[in-house]
XYZ file of C-alpha atoms in Angstrom:
334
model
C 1.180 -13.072 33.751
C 2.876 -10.523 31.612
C 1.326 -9.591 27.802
C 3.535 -8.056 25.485
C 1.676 -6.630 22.626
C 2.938 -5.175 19.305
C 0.382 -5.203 17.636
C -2.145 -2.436 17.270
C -4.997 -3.398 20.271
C -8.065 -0.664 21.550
C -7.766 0.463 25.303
C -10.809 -1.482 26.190
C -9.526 -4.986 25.048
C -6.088 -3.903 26.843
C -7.955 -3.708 29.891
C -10.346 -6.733 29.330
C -6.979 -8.966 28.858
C -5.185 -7.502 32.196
C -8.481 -8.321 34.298
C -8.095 -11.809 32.980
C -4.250 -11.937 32.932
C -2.704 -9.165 34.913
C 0.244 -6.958 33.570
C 0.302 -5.770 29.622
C 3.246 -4.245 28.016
C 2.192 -2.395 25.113
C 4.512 -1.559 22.201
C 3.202 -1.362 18.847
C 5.215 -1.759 15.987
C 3.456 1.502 13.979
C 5.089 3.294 16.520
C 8.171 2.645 14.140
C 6.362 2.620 11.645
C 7.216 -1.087 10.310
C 7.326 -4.290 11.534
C 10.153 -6.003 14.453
C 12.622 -7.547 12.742
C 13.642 -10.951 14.078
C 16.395 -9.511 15.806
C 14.616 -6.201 17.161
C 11.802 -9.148 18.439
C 14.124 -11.401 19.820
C 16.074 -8.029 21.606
C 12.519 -7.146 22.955
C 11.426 -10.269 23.861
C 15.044 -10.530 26.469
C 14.062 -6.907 27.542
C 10.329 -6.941 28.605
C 10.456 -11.005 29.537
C 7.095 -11.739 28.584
C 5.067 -14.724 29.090
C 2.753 -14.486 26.479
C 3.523 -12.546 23.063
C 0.253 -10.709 20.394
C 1.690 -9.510 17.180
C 0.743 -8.633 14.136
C 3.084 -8.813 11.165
C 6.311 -8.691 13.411
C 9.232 -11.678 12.296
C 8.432 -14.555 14.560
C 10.750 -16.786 13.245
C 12.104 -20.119 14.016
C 15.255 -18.429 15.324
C 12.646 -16.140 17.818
C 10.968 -19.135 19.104
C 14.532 -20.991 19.977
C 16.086 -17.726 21.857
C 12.336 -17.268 23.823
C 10.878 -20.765 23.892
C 9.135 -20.399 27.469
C 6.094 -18.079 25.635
C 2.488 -19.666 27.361
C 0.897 -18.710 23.847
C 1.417 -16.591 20.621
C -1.276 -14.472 19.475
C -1.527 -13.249 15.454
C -3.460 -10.721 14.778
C -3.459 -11.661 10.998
C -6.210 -14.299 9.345
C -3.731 -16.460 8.871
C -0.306 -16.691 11.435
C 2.213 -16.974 7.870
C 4.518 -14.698 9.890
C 5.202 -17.129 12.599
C 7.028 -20.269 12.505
C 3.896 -22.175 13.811
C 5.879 -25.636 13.372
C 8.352 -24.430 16.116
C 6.096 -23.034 18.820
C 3.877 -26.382 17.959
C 7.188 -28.291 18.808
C 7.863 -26.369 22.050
C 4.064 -26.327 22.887
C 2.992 -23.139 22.568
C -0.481 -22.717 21.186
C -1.048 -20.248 18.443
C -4.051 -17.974 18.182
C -4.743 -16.283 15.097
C -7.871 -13.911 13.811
C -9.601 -15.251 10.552
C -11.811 -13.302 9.247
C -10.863 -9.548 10.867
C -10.822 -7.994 7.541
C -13.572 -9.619 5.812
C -15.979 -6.709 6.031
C -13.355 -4.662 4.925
C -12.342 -6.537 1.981
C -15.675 -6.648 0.985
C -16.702 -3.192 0.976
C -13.716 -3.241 -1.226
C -14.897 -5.228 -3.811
C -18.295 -3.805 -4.076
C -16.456 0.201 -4.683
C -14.128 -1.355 -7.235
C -16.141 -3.602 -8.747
C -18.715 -0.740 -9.331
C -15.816 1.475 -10.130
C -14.357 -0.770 -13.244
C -17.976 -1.675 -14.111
C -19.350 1.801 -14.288
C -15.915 2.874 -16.145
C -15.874 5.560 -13.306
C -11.995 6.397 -13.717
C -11.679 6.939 -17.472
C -15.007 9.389 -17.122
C -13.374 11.188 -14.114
C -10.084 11.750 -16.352
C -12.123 12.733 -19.310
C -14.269 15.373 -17.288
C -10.789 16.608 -15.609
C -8.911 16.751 -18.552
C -11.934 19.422 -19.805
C -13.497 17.297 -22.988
C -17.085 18.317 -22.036
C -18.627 20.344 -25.320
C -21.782 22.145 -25.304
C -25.026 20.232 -26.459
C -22.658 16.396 -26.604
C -23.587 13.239 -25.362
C -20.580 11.892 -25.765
C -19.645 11.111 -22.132
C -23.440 9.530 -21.916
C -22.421 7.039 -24.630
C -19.079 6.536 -23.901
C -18.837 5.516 -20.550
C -22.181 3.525 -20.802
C -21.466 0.800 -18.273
C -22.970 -2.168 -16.601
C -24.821 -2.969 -13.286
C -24.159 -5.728 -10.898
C -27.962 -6.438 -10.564
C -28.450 -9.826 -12.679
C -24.838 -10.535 -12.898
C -23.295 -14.154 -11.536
C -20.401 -13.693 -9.366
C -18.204 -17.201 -8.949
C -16.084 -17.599 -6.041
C -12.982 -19.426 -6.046
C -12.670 -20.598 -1.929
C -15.990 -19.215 0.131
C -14.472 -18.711 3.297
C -15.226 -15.674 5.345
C -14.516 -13.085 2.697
C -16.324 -14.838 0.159
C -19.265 -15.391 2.171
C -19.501 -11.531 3.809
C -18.987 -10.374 -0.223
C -22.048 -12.870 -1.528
C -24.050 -11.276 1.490
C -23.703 -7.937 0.272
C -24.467 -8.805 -3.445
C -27.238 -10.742 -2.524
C -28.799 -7.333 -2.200
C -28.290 -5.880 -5.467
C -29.329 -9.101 -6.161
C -26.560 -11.265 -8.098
C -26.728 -14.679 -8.106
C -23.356 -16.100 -6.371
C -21.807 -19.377 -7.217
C -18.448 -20.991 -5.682
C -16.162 -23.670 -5.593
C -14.636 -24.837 -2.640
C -13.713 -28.192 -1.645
C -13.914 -27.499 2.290
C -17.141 -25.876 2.378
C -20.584 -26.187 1.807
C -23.044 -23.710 2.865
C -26.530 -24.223 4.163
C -27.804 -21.478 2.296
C -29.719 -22.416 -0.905
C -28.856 -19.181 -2.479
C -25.148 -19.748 -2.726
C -24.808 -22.449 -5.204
C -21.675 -24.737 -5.102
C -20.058 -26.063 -8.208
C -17.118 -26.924 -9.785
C -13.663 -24.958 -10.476
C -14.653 -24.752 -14.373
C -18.103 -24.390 -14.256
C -17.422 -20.733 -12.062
C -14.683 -19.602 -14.707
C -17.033 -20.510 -17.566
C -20.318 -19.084 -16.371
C -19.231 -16.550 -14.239
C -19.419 -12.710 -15.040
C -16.904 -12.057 -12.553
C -14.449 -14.533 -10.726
C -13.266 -13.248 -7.294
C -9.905 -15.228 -5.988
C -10.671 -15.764 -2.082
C -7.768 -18.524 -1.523
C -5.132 -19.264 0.900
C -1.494 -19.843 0.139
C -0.672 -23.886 0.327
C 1.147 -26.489 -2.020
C -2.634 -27.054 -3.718
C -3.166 -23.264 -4.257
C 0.140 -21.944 -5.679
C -0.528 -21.350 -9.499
C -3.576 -22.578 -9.123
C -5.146 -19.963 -11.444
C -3.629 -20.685 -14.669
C -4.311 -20.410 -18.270
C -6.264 -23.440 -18.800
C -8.951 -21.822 -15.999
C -8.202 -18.444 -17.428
C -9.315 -18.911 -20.953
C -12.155 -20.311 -20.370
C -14.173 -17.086 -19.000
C -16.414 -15.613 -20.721
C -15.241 -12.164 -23.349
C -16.940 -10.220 -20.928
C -16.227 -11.329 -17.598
C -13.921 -9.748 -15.196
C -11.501 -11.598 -13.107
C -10.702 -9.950 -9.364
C -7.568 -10.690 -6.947
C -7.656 -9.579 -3.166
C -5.907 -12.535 -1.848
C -2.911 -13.809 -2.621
C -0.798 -12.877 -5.840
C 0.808 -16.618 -6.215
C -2.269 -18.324 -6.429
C -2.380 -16.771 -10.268
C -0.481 -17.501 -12.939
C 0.729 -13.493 -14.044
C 1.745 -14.188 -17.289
C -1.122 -16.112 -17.936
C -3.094 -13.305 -16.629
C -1.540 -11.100 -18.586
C -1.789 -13.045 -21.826
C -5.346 -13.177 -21.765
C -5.785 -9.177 -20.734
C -3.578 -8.065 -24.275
C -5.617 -10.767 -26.294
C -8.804 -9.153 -24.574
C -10.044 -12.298 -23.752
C -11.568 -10.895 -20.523
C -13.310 -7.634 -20.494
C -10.728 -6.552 -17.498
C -9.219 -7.274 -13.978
C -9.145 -6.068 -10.288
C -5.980 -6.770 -8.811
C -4.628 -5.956 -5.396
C -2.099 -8.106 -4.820
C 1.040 -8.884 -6.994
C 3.739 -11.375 -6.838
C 6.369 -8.910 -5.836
C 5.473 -5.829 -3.077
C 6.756 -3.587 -4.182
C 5.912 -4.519 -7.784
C 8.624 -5.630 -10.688
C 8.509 -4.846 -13.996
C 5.877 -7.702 -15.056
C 3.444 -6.619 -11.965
C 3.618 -2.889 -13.238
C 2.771 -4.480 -17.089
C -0.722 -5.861 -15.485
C -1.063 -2.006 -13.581
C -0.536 0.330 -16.100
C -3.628 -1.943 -18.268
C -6.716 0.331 -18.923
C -8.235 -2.371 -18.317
C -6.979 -3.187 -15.332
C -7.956 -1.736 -11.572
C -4.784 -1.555 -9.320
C -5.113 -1.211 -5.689
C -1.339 -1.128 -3.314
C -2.459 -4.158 -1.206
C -5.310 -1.866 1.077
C -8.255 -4.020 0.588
C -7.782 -4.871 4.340
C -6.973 -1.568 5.093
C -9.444 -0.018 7.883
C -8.962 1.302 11.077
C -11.861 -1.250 11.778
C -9.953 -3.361 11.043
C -7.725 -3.282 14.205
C -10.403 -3.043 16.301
C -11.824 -6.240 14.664
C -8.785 -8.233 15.286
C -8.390 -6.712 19.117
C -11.989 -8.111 19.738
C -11.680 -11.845 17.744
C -8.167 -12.451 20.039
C -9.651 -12.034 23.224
C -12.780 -13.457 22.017
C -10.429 -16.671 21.232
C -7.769 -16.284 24.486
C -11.594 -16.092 26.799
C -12.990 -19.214 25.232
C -9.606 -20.744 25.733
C -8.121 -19.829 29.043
C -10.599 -18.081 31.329
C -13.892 -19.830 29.854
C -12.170 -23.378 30.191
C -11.076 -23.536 33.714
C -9.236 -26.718 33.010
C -6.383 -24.408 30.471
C -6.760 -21.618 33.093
C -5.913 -24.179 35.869
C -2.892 -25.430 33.623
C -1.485 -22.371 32.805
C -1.421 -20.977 36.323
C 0.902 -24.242 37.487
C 3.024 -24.019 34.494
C 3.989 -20.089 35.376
C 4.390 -21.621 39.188
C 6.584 -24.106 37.841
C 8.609 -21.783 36.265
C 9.057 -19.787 38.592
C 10.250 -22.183 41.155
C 13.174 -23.872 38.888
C 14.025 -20.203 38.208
């Protein structure tokens, strides 16, 4: 059986995946330095005639699936496989393996540095100090960049997936008390307290977004929700940009309705004219889109695919047994 991979994968789970499958054609797409386009894909796919195909944000469109429909399975190294027309290879029965939470860790170190960062007003000090306003015998930075600790503070999570939960972890040790809402979870830990969508934006000193995109997220976030934090209370993004409302966002940031806002998505990468109105705030803590950023990260999602492609083809020998007769198949009516 014959691998192609184009997505970044460690030399040990390279090798663990040709002991289980055989052969393993490895070309990255950082090698270009972006993504395969549909048509690069669909000319590499014809080239290397692979059986099986692990990508990462590569163009696996509809169009992909119809010009190289005899794939045995589609592996995304992504938490969620929105670059792959999972509809088609569903319809031409090819299962789809994705890698949920591979950046969780990541995203939450993330957090905690920029929460700190906008809490502690860490950037305006570190311009004040460069720009040489330090006197002799003043105070004035003491008093002026006075901030606030996370110790004591109630963080509210909107969707308490794997992010949300490997976050609340970590502040659990500062301690801050962590309340969410989410409709398809409930934990079993006593010190995560579920609750309604309007009880975390009115009680919460800072509202972290951790939803998908769907037709029940988009817009989600809105002004309604948005007004009713606290003065004080600081609203963070590191999920998806649509599930907010920008403008209302942005309405409630120049009324200084919210004390400020963490933000590393936007609606349009790169960002328009009304993203760069929400980054250029004071108030506001702008990150490119890197909150999953880690060359961990890679590794992560190397080890959760074969962790998932072990359970399913060499743990069950009933799928291993399947797959085998299917490749014989093929290869006789070649």
């Amino acid at each position: 059986m014959r691998i192609l991979i184009t997505a970044p994968y460690h030399q040990t789970a390279q090798g663990e995946l040709t002991n289980w499958f055989g052969e393993i054609m490895y070309r990255p797409w950082k090698l270009q330095e972006r993504a395969y386009t549909e048509s690069e894909l669909i000319e590499l796919l014809q080239e290397t005639r692979p059986d099986a195909l692990i990508t990462e944000h590569d163009e696996v469109t509809a169009a992909v699936i119809e010009a190289y429909p005899t794939l045995r399975f589609i592996g995304v190294c992504r938490g969620t496989p929105s670059n792959v027309a999972v509809s088609t290879a569903t319809e031409k029965g090819i299962p789809v393996f994705n890698t949920p939470a591979r950046n969780a860790q990541a995203v939450a170190e993330m957090f905690i540095a920029n929460l700190v960062t906008l809490m502690r007003n860490t950037l305006a000090a570190i311009r004040w100090l460069e720009g040489e306003n330090w006197e002799e015998g003043a105070h004035t930075s003491y008093l002026q960049f006075k901030g606030n600790e996370i110790a004591g503070k109630t963080i509210g999570m909107v969707g308490f997936g794997a992010v949300g939960q490997t976050i609340a972890n970590l502040l659990r040790h500062f301690p801050a008390r962590i309340q969410y809402y989410d409709p398809y979870y409930t934990s079993d830990d006593p010190a995560y307290v579920k609750t309604d969508l309007e009880t975390v934006f009115k009680t919460s000193d800072v509202v972290s977004i951790h939803l998908p995109v769907n037709d029940e997220t988009k817009g989600l976030i809105d002004h309604r929700l948005l007004s009713l934090m606290k003065p004080d209370a600081i609203f963070v993004n590191t999920a998806r940009a649509v599930v907010v409302n920008r403008e209302a966002l942005l309405e409630v940031l120049e009324n200084r309705k919210i004390r400020g806002a963490i933000l590393d998505v936007f609606d349009h990468e790169p960002p328009d004219a009304l993203d760069y109105k929400l980054i250029h705030r004071d108030d506001v803590l702008a990150t490119p889109h890197i909150a999953g950023a880690t060359f961990e990260v890679e590794d992560h999602h190397a080890d959760i695919m074969n962790k998932a492609l072990r359970q399913f083809f060499v743990e069950d020998n009933k799928a291993i047994r399947q797959l085998v007769n299917r490749s014989v198949l093929a290869v006789k009516n070649a």
